[in-house]
Amino acid sequence: MGAKRIYAAWAGVHFFLIAAVCVAGIFSLVADGLTILPSAFDSYARKGELAAASVLGKEMAASNPVRRGIATYLDAAGSQSGYTFFAPNVPGYHRLILELYYHDGRVEYDSPHVSGGAAALRLDSLLDRLAEPGYEPLREVVVKMLAFSVWQEHRDVEKIRAIFGSVNQPGIRDFEHGKRESFQPLFSFDFSLRNKENQSTTR
Amino acid sequence: MTWLRRWWKRLMDFLFPPETDKWLAVLRIGLGLQVAVYALFLKSDWNYLFARTGSGLVSRELGEAITSFDSRLIPKLGWLVALGGHIGIGEETVLSVAWACLLCAGCCLLLGLFCRPAAIIAWFLHLCAAESGGLLAYGADNFMTIGLFYLMLSPLPDRYSLDHRLVKTKPKDPQLLGFWRRVLQLHLCFVYFFGGLAKCLGSGWWDGTNLWRSMTRPPFNIISPDVLIRFKYLLPILGISICLLELGYVFFIWMKKTGSVWLVCILGMHVAIGLTMGMYLFALVMIVLNLAAFGPDFGSLSLAYRQRFHAVFTKQLTP
């Protein structure tokens, strides 16, 4: 009976934490105004999200052992994020186009690539993440790394202009009327590779 | 007080139903296959995805730095690379060995050989890869970690494993087997309920827009939009069905009359996701988890089987 109680207690704590993660995810969607709920709910949802986050120790200092313990456990159990895939709506997708400027004045176009389909899916997932506001501080660094991975295959390239943008998909009706997807540049970075300097510009 | 005791007993009965280990065999074999396929799919890109700054696609160190912000105790490939460095093994070799070990662990799980160590190694190495490549991770990684986490903690080995055939292990406590299955069942209910709820809150699932968008965007655009447009009137029905299927899972999967229908529909949905969107790993892991949790013919024990287990345990517990 003692062992059963321990198992039951563990299950209680385990599902309490998972519930907190899931509830925080739902509240976050509502608070960000991404759902069909009226905007009057936004502020309540933000409070709810904060409450759920505080249950997970996210309001504590980053070095707090309780916060770290909860984060480690949730990561180990694969439950650190909610289950809001493709929800509430399917986001648009993004593309990174690299303009390769050669020493002799030639310009070629390329994109970061991988060999297998499974890895390609992950690369697309990374590009979609880069568009999120939370990834703004990392954007330039990651784009630089992706540009560098392409440069390794084109060593005689002098400069790379990385253009990151969203692809606007046509809706069903638009598609029927002949409209096709269009590329909307969001920002671009210039990387000068010969002299190891880079400049960036945001559009 | 009596009410509280009755409630506690009901809770215990719910959490510890006697079960056979068939579901565990399904979970072990399924996850073994999943791990092996995961490793084989990433074979050509493994080192490129997880290399350090300057030698791969994006830096593994960047992914690990983001993970370390949450906690430094979360396993990562960098630990293994550092360990290899201490004994003079290079990064590329360590990554290749990690990949080979993951594949071996998957094959061992598939066969049921060294079940527990294989489950722990598979969980650890997959978690390392998922956390180190955090920027490149997606939903299938989370579900693989969830499955391997429960598998590692469940009472292995099962009767269908090679371990059991080679070394005659004692039958596991049916109530403990039932507990771990219940945990998996409850977890899936959380997954579908919150997934369904989030979808219901989006306008695009009610008019079919989201299905259109998800199936026409790369890399999921396996079916040509010109073909898809022919079924445009079906998209809203399918979108609403997905919402209701996921949201209703938590209620209808438990009922005798609706359970099998719901399971078939959910499995059908994941098969369709796999085939029409190319998300093979995601589809496979969801099918495995669902079959293990609510699969047919192992929902309840037959009386004879229950009595056999009861007899074994009564004998063991008698001094």
Coordinates of C-alpha atoms in Angstrom, one line a residue:
Chain A
M1 CA 0.0 0.0 0.0
G2 CA 2.9 2.3 0.8
A3 CA 4.4 1.9 -2.7
K4 CA 1.0 2.5 -4.2
R5 CA 0.7 5.8 -2.3
I6 CA 4.1 6.9 -3.6
Y7 CA 3.1 6.1 -7.2
A8 CA -0.2 7.9 -6.8
A9 CA 1.5 10.9 -5.3
W10 CA 4.0 11.0 -8.2
A11 CA 1.2 10.7 -10.7
G12 CA -0.6 13.6 -9.0
V13 CA 2.4 15.9 -9.1
H14 CA 3.3 14.8 -12.7
F15 CA -0.2 15.5 -14.1
F16 CA -0.5 18.7 -12.1
L17 CA 2.7 20.0 -13.8
I18 CA 1.5 18.9 -17.2
A19 CA -1.9 20.5 -16.7
A20 CA -0.1 23.8 -15.7
V21 CA 2.0 23.7 -18.9
C22 CA -1.1 23.0 -21.1
V23 CA -3.2 25.7 -19.4
A24 CA -0.4 28.2 -19.7
G25 CA -0.2 27.4 -23.4
I26 CA -3.9 27.9 -23.9
F27 CA -4.0 31.1 -21.9
S28 CA -1.0 32.4 -23.9
L29 CA -2.9 31.9 -27.2
V30 CA -5.9 33.8 -25.8
A31 CA -3.8 36.6 -24.3
D32 CA -2.0 37.1 -27.6
G33 CA -5.3 37.6 -29.3
L34 CA -4.8 34.6 -31.6
T35 CA -8.2 33.0 -30.9
I36 CA -11.8 33.6 -31.8
L37 CA -12.5 34.7 -28.2
P38 CA -13.4 38.4 -27.7
S39 CA -10.5 40.7 -26.7
A40 CA -12.2 41.2 -23.4
F41 CA -10.7 37.9 -22.4
D42 CA -7.2 38.9 -23.2
S43 CA -6.3 40.5 -19.8
Y44 CA -7.8 37.6 -17.8
A45 CA -6.0 35.1 -20.0
R46 CA -2.7 37.0 -19.3
K47 CA -3.3 36.8 -15.6
G48 CA -4.1 33.1 -16.0
E49 CA -0.9 32.5 -18.0
L50 CA 1.1 34.2 -15.3
A51 CA -0.5 32.1 -12.6
A52 CA 0.2 28.9 -14.5
A53 CA 3.8 30.1 -15.1
S54 CA 4.3 30.8 -11.4
V55 CA 3.1 27.3 -10.6
L56 CA 5.9 26.1 -12.9
G57 CA 8.4 28.3 -11.0
K58 CA 8.9 30.6 -14.0
E59 CA 8.4 33.7 -11.8
M60 CA 11.3 32.7 -9.6
A61 CA 14.9 33.7 -10.2
A62 CA 16.6 31.7 -13.0
S63 CA 19.0 30.2 -10.5
N64 CA 16.3 29.0 -8.1
P65 CA 16.7 25.3 -7.6
V66 CA 12.9 24.7 -7.5
R67 CA 12.6 26.4 -10.9
R68 CA 15.5 24.4 -12.3
G69 CA 14.2 21.2 -10.8
I70 CA 10.8 21.6 -12.4
A71 CA 12.3 22.6 -15.8
T72 CA 14.7 19.6 -15.7
Y73 CA 11.9 17.2 -14.8
L74 CA 9.5 18.5 -17.5
D75 CA 12.2 18.3 -20.2
A76 CA 13.1 14.8 -19.1
A77 CA 9.5 13.8 -19.3
G78 CA 9.0 15.5 -22.7
S79 CA 6.3 17.8 -21.3
Q80 CA 8.0 21.2 -21.3
S81 CA 5.6 22.6 -23.9
G82 CA 1.9 22.3 -24.5
Y83 CA 0.1 20.5 -27.3
T84 CA -1.0 23.4 -29.5
F85 CA 0.5 22.2 -32.8
F86 CA -1.2 23.8 -35.8
A87 CA -3.4 25.7 -33.4
P88 CA -5.4 27.8 -33.0
N89 CA -4.5 28.5 -36.7
V90 CA -1.9 27.2 -39.0
P91 CA 0.9 29.8 -39.3
G92 CA 2.4 30.9 -42.5
Y93 CA 5.7 29.6 -43.5
H94 CA 9.1 31.3 -44.0
R95 CA 11.9 31.1 -46.4
L96 CA 15.5 32.2 -46.3
I97 CA 17.0 33.2 -49.6
L98 CA 20.7 33.6 -49.9
E99 CA 22.1 35.9 -52.6
L100 CA 25.7 34.8 -53.2
Y101 CA 28.0 37.5 -54.6
Y102 CA 31.1 36.2 -56.2
H103 CA 34.4 37.9 -56.7
D104 CA 33.9 38.2 -60.4
G105 CA 30.6 39.9 -60.1
R106 CA 28.4 36.8 -60.6
V107 CA 25.3 36.5 -58.4
E108 CA 23.7 33.1 -57.5
Y109 CA 20.8 32.1 -55.3
D110 CA 20.8 29.3 -52.8
S111 CA 19.1 28.3 -49.6
P112 CA 20.3 26.3 -46.6
H113 CA 19.8 22.6 -47.2
V114 CA 20.1 19.2 -45.7
S115 CA 20.2 15.7 -47.2
G116 CA 17.2 13.9 -45.8
G117 CA 13.5 14.7 -45.7
A118 CA 13.4 14.3 -41.9
A119 CA 16.1 16.9 -41.4
A120 CA 14.5 19.2 -44.0
L121 CA 11.3 19.2 -41.8
R122 CA 13.5 20.4 -38.9
L123 CA 15.1 23.1 -41.0
D124 CA 11.6 24.4 -41.9
S125 CA 10.6 24.3 -38.3
L126 CA 13.7 26.4 -37.4
L127 CA 12.9 29.0 -40.1
D128 CA 9.3 29.3 -38.8
R129 CA 10.7 29.8 -35.3
L130 CA 13.0 32.6 -36.4
A131 CA 10.0 34.7 -37.3
E132 CA 8.6 34.6 -33.8
P133 CA 9.1 37.7 -31.6
G134 CA 10.8 35.6 -28.9
Y135 CA 13.6 34.6 -31.2
E136 CA 14.4 38.1 -32.3
P137 CA 17.6 38.3 -30.3
L138 CA 18.9 35.1 -31.9
R139 CA 17.7 35.8 -35.5
E140 CA 20.9 37.4 -36.8
V141 CA 23.2 34.8 -35.2
V142 CA 21.2 31.9 -36.6
V143 CA 20.8 33.4 -40.1
K144 CA 24.6 34.0 -40.0
M145 CA 25.2 30.3 -39.2
L146 CA 22.9 29.2 -41.9
A147 CA 24.6 31.5 -44.4
F148 CA 27.9 30.2 -43.2
S149 CA 26.8 26.6 -43.8
V150 CA 26.1 27.5 -47.5
W151 CA 29.3 29.5 -47.8
Q152 CA 31.3 26.3 -46.9
E153 CA 30.1 24.9 -50.2
H154 CA 30.9 28.1 -52.2
R155 CA 34.2 29.2 -50.7
D156 CA 34.9 31.8 -53.5
V157 CA 31.8 33.8 -52.5
E158 CA 32.7 37.3 -51.3
K159 CA 29.4 38.4 -49.8
I160 CA 26.1 36.8 -48.9
R161 CA 22.9 38.7 -48.6
A162 CA 20.4 36.7 -46.5
I163 CA 16.8 37.6 -47.1
F164 CA 14.3 36.2 -44.7
G165 CA 10.7 36.5 -45.4
S166 CA 7.2 35.0 -45.0
V167 CA 5.4 33.2 -47.8
N168 CA 1.8 34.3 -48.2
Q169 CA -0.3 31.3 -49.2
P170 CA -3.4 31.9 -51.3
G171 CA -6.7 30.9 -49.7
I172 CA -9.0 28.4 -51.4
R173 CA -10.9 31.1 -53.3
D174 CA -7.8 33.0 -54.3
F175 CA -6.2 29.8 -55.6
E176 CA -9.2 29.1 -57.7
H177 CA -8.8 32.6 -59.2
G178 CA -5.3 31.8 -60.2
K179 CA -3.5 33.5 -57.3
R180 CA -0.3 31.7 -56.2
E181 CA 2.0 32.1 -53.2
S182 CA 4.0 35.3 -52.8
F183 CA 7.2 36.1 -50.9
Q184 CA 7.2 39.0 -48.5
P185 CA 10.7 39.9 -47.3
L186 CA 10.8 40.7 -43.6
F187 CA 14.5 41.5 -43.1
S188 CA 17.8 41.0 -44.7
F189 CA 21.4 40.7 -43.5
D190 CA 24.6 41.3 -45.4
F191 CA 27.6 39.1 -44.5
S192 CA 31.0 40.0 -45.9
L193 CA 33.0 36.8 -45.7
R194 CA 36.4 37.6 -47.0
N195 CA 37.3 40.2 -44.4
K196 CA 35.3 38.5 -41.7
E197 CA 33.0 41.5 -41.2
N198 CA 29.3 41.6 -41.4
Q199 CA 26.8 44.3 -41.6
S200 CA 23.1 43.8 -41.1
T201 CA 20.1 45.8 -42.2
T202 CA 16.5 45.3 -41.3
R203 CA 13.7 46.1 -43.5
Chain B
M1 CA -14.5 10.1 6.7
T2 CA -16.1 7.0 5.2
W3 CA -16.8 9.1 2.1
L4 CA -13.1 10.1 1.9
R5 CA -12.0 6.5 2.3
R6 CA -14.4 5.4 -0.4
W7 CA -13.1 8.1 -2.7
W8 CA -9.5 7.1 -2.0
K9 CA -10.3 3.4 -2.7
R10 CA -12.0 4.4 -6.0
L11 CA -9.0 6.5 -7.0
M12 CA -6.6 3.6 -6.2
D13 CA -8.8 1.2 -8.1
F14 CA -8.7 3.6 -11.1
L15 CA -5.0 4.1 -10.9
F16 CA -4.1 0.5 -10.4
P17 CA -6.3 -1.7 -12.6
P18 CA -4.9 -5.2 -13.1
E19 CA -3.4 -5.4 -16.6
T20 CA -1.4 -7.9 -18.7
D21 CA 1.8 -6.8 -20.2
K22 CA 0.6 -6.9 -23.8
W23 CA 0.3 -3.1 -24.0
L24 CA 3.9 -2.8 -22.7
A25 CA 5.0 -5.1 -25.5
V26 CA 3.2 -2.9 -28.0
L27 CA 4.9 0.2 -26.5
R28 CA 8.3 -1.4 -26.5
I29 CA 8.2 -2.7 -30.0
G30 CA 6.6 0.4 -31.3
L31 CA 9.1 2.8 -29.7
G32 CA 11.9 0.5 -30.7
L33 CA 10.8 0.8 -34.3
Q34 CA 10.3 4.6 -33.9
V35 CA 13.8 5.1 -32.4
A36 CA 15.4 2.9 -35.2
V37 CA 13.5 4.8 -37.9
Y38 CA 14.4 8.2 -36.3
A39 CA 18.1 7.3 -36.3
L40 CA 18.0 6.0 -39.9
F41 CA 16.1 9.0 -41.2
L42 CA 18.7 11.3 -39.7
K43 CA 21.7 9.2 -40.6
S44 CA 22.9 11.4 -43.4
D45 CA 22.4 14.6 -41.5
W46 CA 23.2 13.6 -37.9
N47 CA 26.7 15.1 -37.7
Y48 CA 25.7 18.1 -39.8
L49 CA 22.8 18.9 -37.5
F50 CA 24.6 18.4 -34.2
A51 CA 28.1 19.7 -35.0
R52 CA 29.6 22.6 -33.1
T53 CA 29.8 26.2 -34.3
G54 CA 31.2 26.5 -37.8
S55 CA 31.0 22.9 -38.9
G56 CA 27.3 22.2 -39.1
L57 CA 24.0 23.7 -40.1
V58 CA 23.5 25.7 -36.9
S59 CA 25.6 25.5 -33.8
R60 CA 24.8 22.7 -31.4
E61 CA 26.3 25.0 -28.7
L62 CA 23.6 27.6 -29.4
G63 CA 20.8 25.0 -28.9
E64 CA 22.5 23.8 -25.7
A65 CA 23.0 27.4 -24.4
I66 CA 19.2 28.0 -24.8
T67 CA 18.5 24.7 -23.0
S68 CA 20.9 25.6 -20.2
F69 CA 19.0 28.8 -19.6
D70 CA 16.2 26.6 -18.2
S71 CA 18.4 24.2 -16.4
R72 CA 22.0 23.0 -16.7
L73 CA 20.9 19.5 -15.6
I74 CA 19.0 18.8 -18.8
P75 CA 21.0 16.1 -20.8
K76 CA 22.7 17.3 -24.0
L77 CA 25.1 15.9 -26.6
G78 CA 27.7 18.4 -25.4
W79 CA 28.1 16.3 -22.2
L80 CA 29.1 13.3 -24.3
V81 CA 31.4 15.4 -26.5
A82 CA 33.1 16.8 -23.4
L83 CA 33.4 13.3 -22.0
G84 CA 34.9 12.1 -25.3
G85 CA 37.3 15.1 -25.3
H86 CA 38.7 14.0 -21.9
I87 CA 39.7 10.6 -23.3
G88 CA 40.9 12.0 -26.6
I89 CA 38.0 11.2 -28.8
G90 CA 37.0 13.8 -31.3
E91 CA 33.5 15.4 -31.7
E92 CA 32.7 13.7 -35.0
T93 CA 33.5 10.3 -33.5
V94 CA 31.5 10.9 -30.4
L95 CA 28.5 12.0 -32.4
S96 CA 28.8 9.0 -34.7
V97 CA 29.0 6.7 -31.7
A98 CA 26.0 8.4 -30.1
W99 CA 24.0 7.8 -33.3
A100 CA 25.1 4.1 -33.5
C101 CA 24.2 3.6 -29.8
L102 CA 20.7 5.1 -30.4
L103 CA 20.2 2.8 -33.4
C104 CA 21.3 -0.2 -31.3
A105 CA 19.1 0.8 -28.4
G106 CA 16.1 1.0 -30.9
C107 CA 16.9 -2.5 -32.3
C108 CA 17.3 -3.9 -28.8
L109 CA 13.9 -2.5 -27.8
L110 CA 12.4 -3.9 -31.0
L111 CA 13.7 -7.4 -30.1
G112 CA 13.3 -7.1 -26.4
L113 CA 16.9 -7.6 -25.6
F114 CA 18.3 -5.8 -22.5
C115 CA 15.0 -4.0 -22.4
R116 CA 15.6 -1.7 -19.4
P117 CA 19.1 -0.6 -20.3
A118 CA 18.0 -0.2 -23.9
A119 CA 15.0 2.0 -22.9
I120 CA 17.2 4.1 -20.6
I121 CA 19.9 4.6 -23.3
A122 CA 17.3 5.4 -26.0
W123 CA 15.6 7.9 -23.7
F124 CA 18.9 9.5 -22.7
L125 CA 20.4 9.8 -26.2
H126 CA 17.2 10.9 -27.8
L127 CA 16.7 13.5 -25.1
C128 CA 20.3 14.7 -25.6
A129 CA 19.7 15.1 -29.4
A130 CA 16.3 16.8 -28.9
E131 CA 17.7 19.3 -26.4
S132 CA 21.0 20.0 -28.3
G133 CA 19.0 20.5 -31.5
G134 CA 16.3 22.4 -29.6
L135 CA 16.0 25.0 -32.4
L136 CA 15.5 22.2 -34.9
A137 CA 13.1 20.1 -32.8
Y138 CA 9.4 19.6 -33.5
G139 CA 6.4 17.8 -32.0
A140 CA 7.5 14.3 -32.8
D141 CA 10.5 14.7 -30.5
N142 CA 8.3 15.6 -27.5
F143 CA 6.1 12.5 -28.1
M144 CA 9.2 10.3 -28.4
T145 CA 10.6 11.6 -25.2
I146 CA 7.2 11.1 -23.5
G147 CA 6.9 7.5 -24.7
L148 CA 10.5 6.6 -23.9
F149 CA 10.2 8.2 -20.4
Y150 CA 7.2 6.0 -19.6
L151 CA 8.8 2.9 -21.2
M152 CA 11.9 3.4 -19.1
L153 CA 9.9 3.5 -15.9
S154 CA 7.5 0.7 -16.7
P155 CA 8.0 -2.8 -15.4
L156 CA 10.1 -4.3 -18.2
P157 CA 10.7 -6.9 -19.6
D158 CA 7.4 -8.0 -21.0
R159 CA 6.5 -11.7 -21.8
Y160 CA 7.1 -11.2 -25.5
S161 CA 10.7 -9.9 -25.1
L162 CA 13.8 -12.0 -25.8
D163 CA 14.9 -11.1 -22.2
H164 CA 12.0 -13.1 -20.9
R165 CA 12.7 -16.0 -23.2
L166 CA 16.4 -16.1 -22.4
V167 CA 16.2 -15.5 -18.7
K168 CA 12.8 -16.6 -17.3
T169 CA 11.8 -13.5 -15.4
K170 CA 9.0 -13.5 -12.9
P171 CA 5.6 -12.1 -14.0
K172 CA 5.3 -8.4 -13.2
D173 CA 2.7 -7.1 -10.8
P174 CA -0.5 -6.7 -12.9
Q175 CA -1.5 -3.6 -10.9
L176 CA 1.8 -1.9 -11.5
L177 CA 1.5 -2.7 -15.2
G178 CA -2.0 -1.2 -15.0
F179 CA -0.7 1.9 -13.3
W180 CA 1.8 2.7 -16.0
R181 CA -0.8 2.1 -18.7
R182 CA -3.2 4.4 -16.9
V183 CA -0.5 7.1 -16.7
L184 CA 0.0 6.8 -20.5
Q185 CA -3.8 6.9 -21.1
L186 CA -4.2 10.0 -18.9
H187 CA -1.3 11.7 -20.7
L188 CA -2.9 11.1 -24.1
C189 CA -6.2 12.5 -22.8
F190 CA -4.3 15.7 -21.8
V191 CA -2.6 15.8 -25.2
Y192 CA -5.8 15.5 -27.2
F193 CA -8.0 17.6 -24.9
F194 CA -5.7 20.6 -25.0
G195 CA -4.8 20.1 -28.6
G196 CA -8.5 20.0 -29.5
L197 CA -9.3 22.9 -27.3
A198 CA -6.6 25.1 -28.9
K199 CA -7.9 24.1 -32.4
C200 CA -11.5 24.9 -31.5
L201 CA -10.3 28.4 -30.5
G202 CA -9.1 29.1 -34.1
S203 CA -11.5 30.2 -36.8
G204 CA -9.6 28.3 -39.5
W205 CA -10.5 24.8 -38.2
W206 CA -14.2 25.5 -38.6
D207 CA -14.2 26.6 -42.2
G208 CA -11.4 24.2 -43.5
T209 CA -8.9 27.0 -44.1
N210 CA -6.4 25.5 -41.7
L211 CA -6.5 22.1 -43.4
W212 CA -5.9 23.8 -46.7
R213 CA -3.1 25.9 -45.3
S214 CA -1.4 22.9 -43.6
M215 CA -1.6 20.7 -46.6
T216 CA -0.4 23.3 -49.1
R217 CA 2.6 24.6 -47.2
P218 CA 6.0 23.1 -47.7
P219 CA 7.2 20.6 -46.6
F220 CA 3.7 19.1 -46.1
N221 CA 2.5 19.8 -49.6
I222 CA 2.6 16.2 -50.8
I223 CA -0.8 16.4 -52.4
S224 CA -1.0 19.0 -55.2
P225 CA -3.3 22.0 -54.4
D226 CA -4.9 21.3 -57.8
V227 CA -6.0 17.9 -56.5
L228 CA -6.9 19.2 -53.0
I229 CA -9.2 21.9 -54.4
R230 CA -11.5 19.2 -55.8
F231 CA -12.3 18.2 -52.2
K232 CA -12.8 21.8 -51.0
Y233 CA -16.3 21.1 -49.7
L234 CA -14.9 18.2 -47.6
L235 CA -12.3 20.4 -45.8
P236 CA -14.6 22.2 -43.3
I237 CA -16.2 18.8 -42.4
L238 CA -12.8 17.3 -41.9
G239 CA -11.6 20.3 -39.9
I240 CA -14.6 20.2 -37.5
S241 CA -14.2 16.4 -37.3
I242 CA -10.6 16.8 -36.1
C243 CA -11.6 19.3 -33.5
L244 CA -14.4 17.2 -32.2
L245 CA -12.3 14.0 -32.4
E246 CA -9.5 15.5 -30.3
L247 CA -11.7 17.3 -27.8
G248 CA -14.0 14.3 -27.4
Y249 CA -11.1 11.9 -26.9
V250 CA -10.9 12.5 -23.2
F251 CA -14.6 11.4 -22.8
F252 CA -15.4 8.9 -25.5
I253 CA -12.2 6.8 -25.5
W254 CA -13.1 5.5 -22.0
M255 CA -16.7 4.4 -22.9
K256 CA -17.2 0.8 -24.1
K257 CA -19.5 1.7 -26.9
T258 CA -17.5 4.5 -28.3
G259 CA -13.9 3.7 -27.3
S260 CA -13.0 1.5 -30.3
V261 CA -14.7 3.8 -32.8
W262 CA -12.7 6.8 -31.3
L263 CA -9.5 4.8 -31.4
V264 CA -10.0 3.8 -35.0
C265 CA -10.8 7.4 -35.9
I266 CA -7.8 8.8 -34.1
L267 CA -5.5 6.2 -35.7
G268 CA -7.0 7.0 -39.1
M269 CA -6.3 10.7 -38.5
H270 CA -2.6 10.0 -37.7
V271 CA -2.3 7.6 -40.7
A272 CA -3.7 10.4 -42.9
I273 CA -1.3 12.9 -41.4
G274 CA 1.6 10.6 -42.1
L275 CA 0.6 9.8 -45.7
T276 CA -0.7 13.1 -46.8
M277 CA 1.7 15.4 -45.0
G278 CA 4.8 13.3 -44.9
M279 CA 5.1 13.5 -41.1
Y280 CA 6.0 9.8 -40.8
L281 CA 7.8 10.0 -37.5
F282 CA 5.0 12.0 -35.9
A283 CA 2.3 9.7 -37.2
L284 CA 4.2 6.6 -36.1
V285 CA 4.8 7.7 -32.6
M286 CA 1.2 8.8 -32.1
I287 CA -0.1 5.5 -33.5
V288 CA 2.2 3.6 -31.1
L289 CA 1.2 5.6 -28.1
N290 CA -2.5 5.2 -28.9
L291 CA -2.3 1.5 -29.5
A292 CA -0.3 0.9 -26.3
A293 CA -2.7 3.0 -24.3
F294 CA -6.1 2.0 -25.7
G295 CA -5.3 -0.8 -28.1
P296 CA -7.8 -3.6 -28.7
D297 CA -8.0 -6.8 -26.7
F298 CA -5.9 -5.7 -23.9
G299 CA -8.4 -3.3 -22.3
S300 CA -9.3 -5.7 -19.6
L301 CA -8.0 -9.0 -18.4
S302 CA -9.9 -12.2 -19.0
L303 CA -11.0 -13.9 -15.8
A304 CA -8.6 -16.9 -16.3
Y305 CA -5.6 -14.6 -16.7
R306 CA -6.5 -12.5 -13.7
Q307 CA -6.9 -15.6 -11.6
R308 CA -3.5 -16.9 -12.8
F309 CA -1.8 -13.7 -11.9
H310 CA -3.6 -13.5 -8.6
A311 CA -2.5 -17.1 -7.7
V312 CA 1.2 -16.3 -8.6
F313 CA 1.2 -13.2 -6.4
T314 CA -0.7 -14.7 -3.5
K315 CA 2.0 -17.4 -3.5
Q316 CA 4.8 -14.9 -3.6
L317 CA 3.4 -12.8 -0.8
T318 CA 2.6 -15.7 1.5
P319 CA 5.5 -16.2 3.9

